[in-house]
Coordinates of N, CA and C in Angstrom, one line a residue:
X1 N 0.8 -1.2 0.0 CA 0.0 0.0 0.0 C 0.9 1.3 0.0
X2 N 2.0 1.0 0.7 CA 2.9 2.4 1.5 C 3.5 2.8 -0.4
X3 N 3.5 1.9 -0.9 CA 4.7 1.4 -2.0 C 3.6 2.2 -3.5
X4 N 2.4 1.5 -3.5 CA 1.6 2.1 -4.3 C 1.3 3.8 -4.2
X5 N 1.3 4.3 -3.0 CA 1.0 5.7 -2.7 C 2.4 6.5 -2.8
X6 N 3.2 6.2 -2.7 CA 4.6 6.8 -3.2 C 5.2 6.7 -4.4
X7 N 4.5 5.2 -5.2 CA 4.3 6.0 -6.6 C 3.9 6.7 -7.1
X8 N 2.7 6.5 -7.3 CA 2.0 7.6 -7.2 C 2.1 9.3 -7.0
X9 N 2.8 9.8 -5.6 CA 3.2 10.8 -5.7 C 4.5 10.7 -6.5
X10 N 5.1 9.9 -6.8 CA 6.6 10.4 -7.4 C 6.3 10.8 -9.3
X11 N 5.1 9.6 -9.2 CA 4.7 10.1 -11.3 C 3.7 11.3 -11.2
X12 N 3.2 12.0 -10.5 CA 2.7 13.0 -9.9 C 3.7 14.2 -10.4
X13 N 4.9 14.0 -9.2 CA 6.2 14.6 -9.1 C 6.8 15.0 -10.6
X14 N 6.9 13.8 -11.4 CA 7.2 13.5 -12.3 C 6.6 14.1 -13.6
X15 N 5.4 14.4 -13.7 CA 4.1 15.3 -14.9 C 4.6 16.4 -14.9
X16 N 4.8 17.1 -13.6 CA 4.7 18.5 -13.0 C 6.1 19.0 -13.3
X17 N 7.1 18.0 -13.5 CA 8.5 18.3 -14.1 C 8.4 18.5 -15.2
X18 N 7.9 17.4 -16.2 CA 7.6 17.7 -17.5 C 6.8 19.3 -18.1
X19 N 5.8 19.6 -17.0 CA 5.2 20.7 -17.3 C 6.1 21.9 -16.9
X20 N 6.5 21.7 -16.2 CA 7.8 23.1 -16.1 C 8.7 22.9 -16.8
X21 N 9.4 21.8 -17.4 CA 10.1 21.3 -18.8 C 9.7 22.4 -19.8
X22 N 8.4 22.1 -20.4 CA 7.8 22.7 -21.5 C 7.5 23.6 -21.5
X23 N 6.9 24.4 -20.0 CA 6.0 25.7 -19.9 C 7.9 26.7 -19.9
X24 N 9.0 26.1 -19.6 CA 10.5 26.9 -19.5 C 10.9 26.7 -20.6
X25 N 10.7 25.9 -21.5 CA 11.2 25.8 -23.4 C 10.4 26.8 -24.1
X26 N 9.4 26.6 -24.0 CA 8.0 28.0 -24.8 C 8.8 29.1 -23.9
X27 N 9.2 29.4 -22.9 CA 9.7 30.5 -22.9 C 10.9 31.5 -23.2
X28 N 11.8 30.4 -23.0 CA 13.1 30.4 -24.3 C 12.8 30.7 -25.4
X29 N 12.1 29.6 -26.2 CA 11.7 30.2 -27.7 C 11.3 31.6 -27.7
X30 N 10.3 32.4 -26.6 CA 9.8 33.0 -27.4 C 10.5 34.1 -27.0
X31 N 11.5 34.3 -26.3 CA 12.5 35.0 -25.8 C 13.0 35.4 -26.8
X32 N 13.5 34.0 -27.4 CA 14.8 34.1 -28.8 C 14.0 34.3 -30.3
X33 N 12.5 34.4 -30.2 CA 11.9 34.6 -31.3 C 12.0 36.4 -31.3
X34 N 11.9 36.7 -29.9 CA 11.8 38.7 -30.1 C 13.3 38.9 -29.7
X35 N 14.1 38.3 -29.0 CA 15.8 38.5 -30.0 C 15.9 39.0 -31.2
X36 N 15.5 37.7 -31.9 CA 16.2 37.7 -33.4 C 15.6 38.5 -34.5
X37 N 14.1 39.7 -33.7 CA 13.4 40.4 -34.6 C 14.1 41.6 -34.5
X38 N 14.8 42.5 -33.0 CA 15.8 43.3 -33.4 C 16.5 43.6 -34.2

């Protein structure tokens, strides 16, 4: 049970990294998209 519920939070853990992954790459890009229009 202890083993099920700590997966659980860890693939939890794990989405929420992904999403800060991609919501921090979209914002690079769009950084370097109004860079390169200078």
């Amino acid at each position: 049970m202890a083993n099920a519920l700590s997966n659980g939070i860890n693939a939890a853990g794990q989405n929420s990294n992904l999403l800060g992954g991609l919501v921090a790459g979209n914002t690079n890009q769009n950084q370097n998209q109004i860079n390169s229009k200078r």
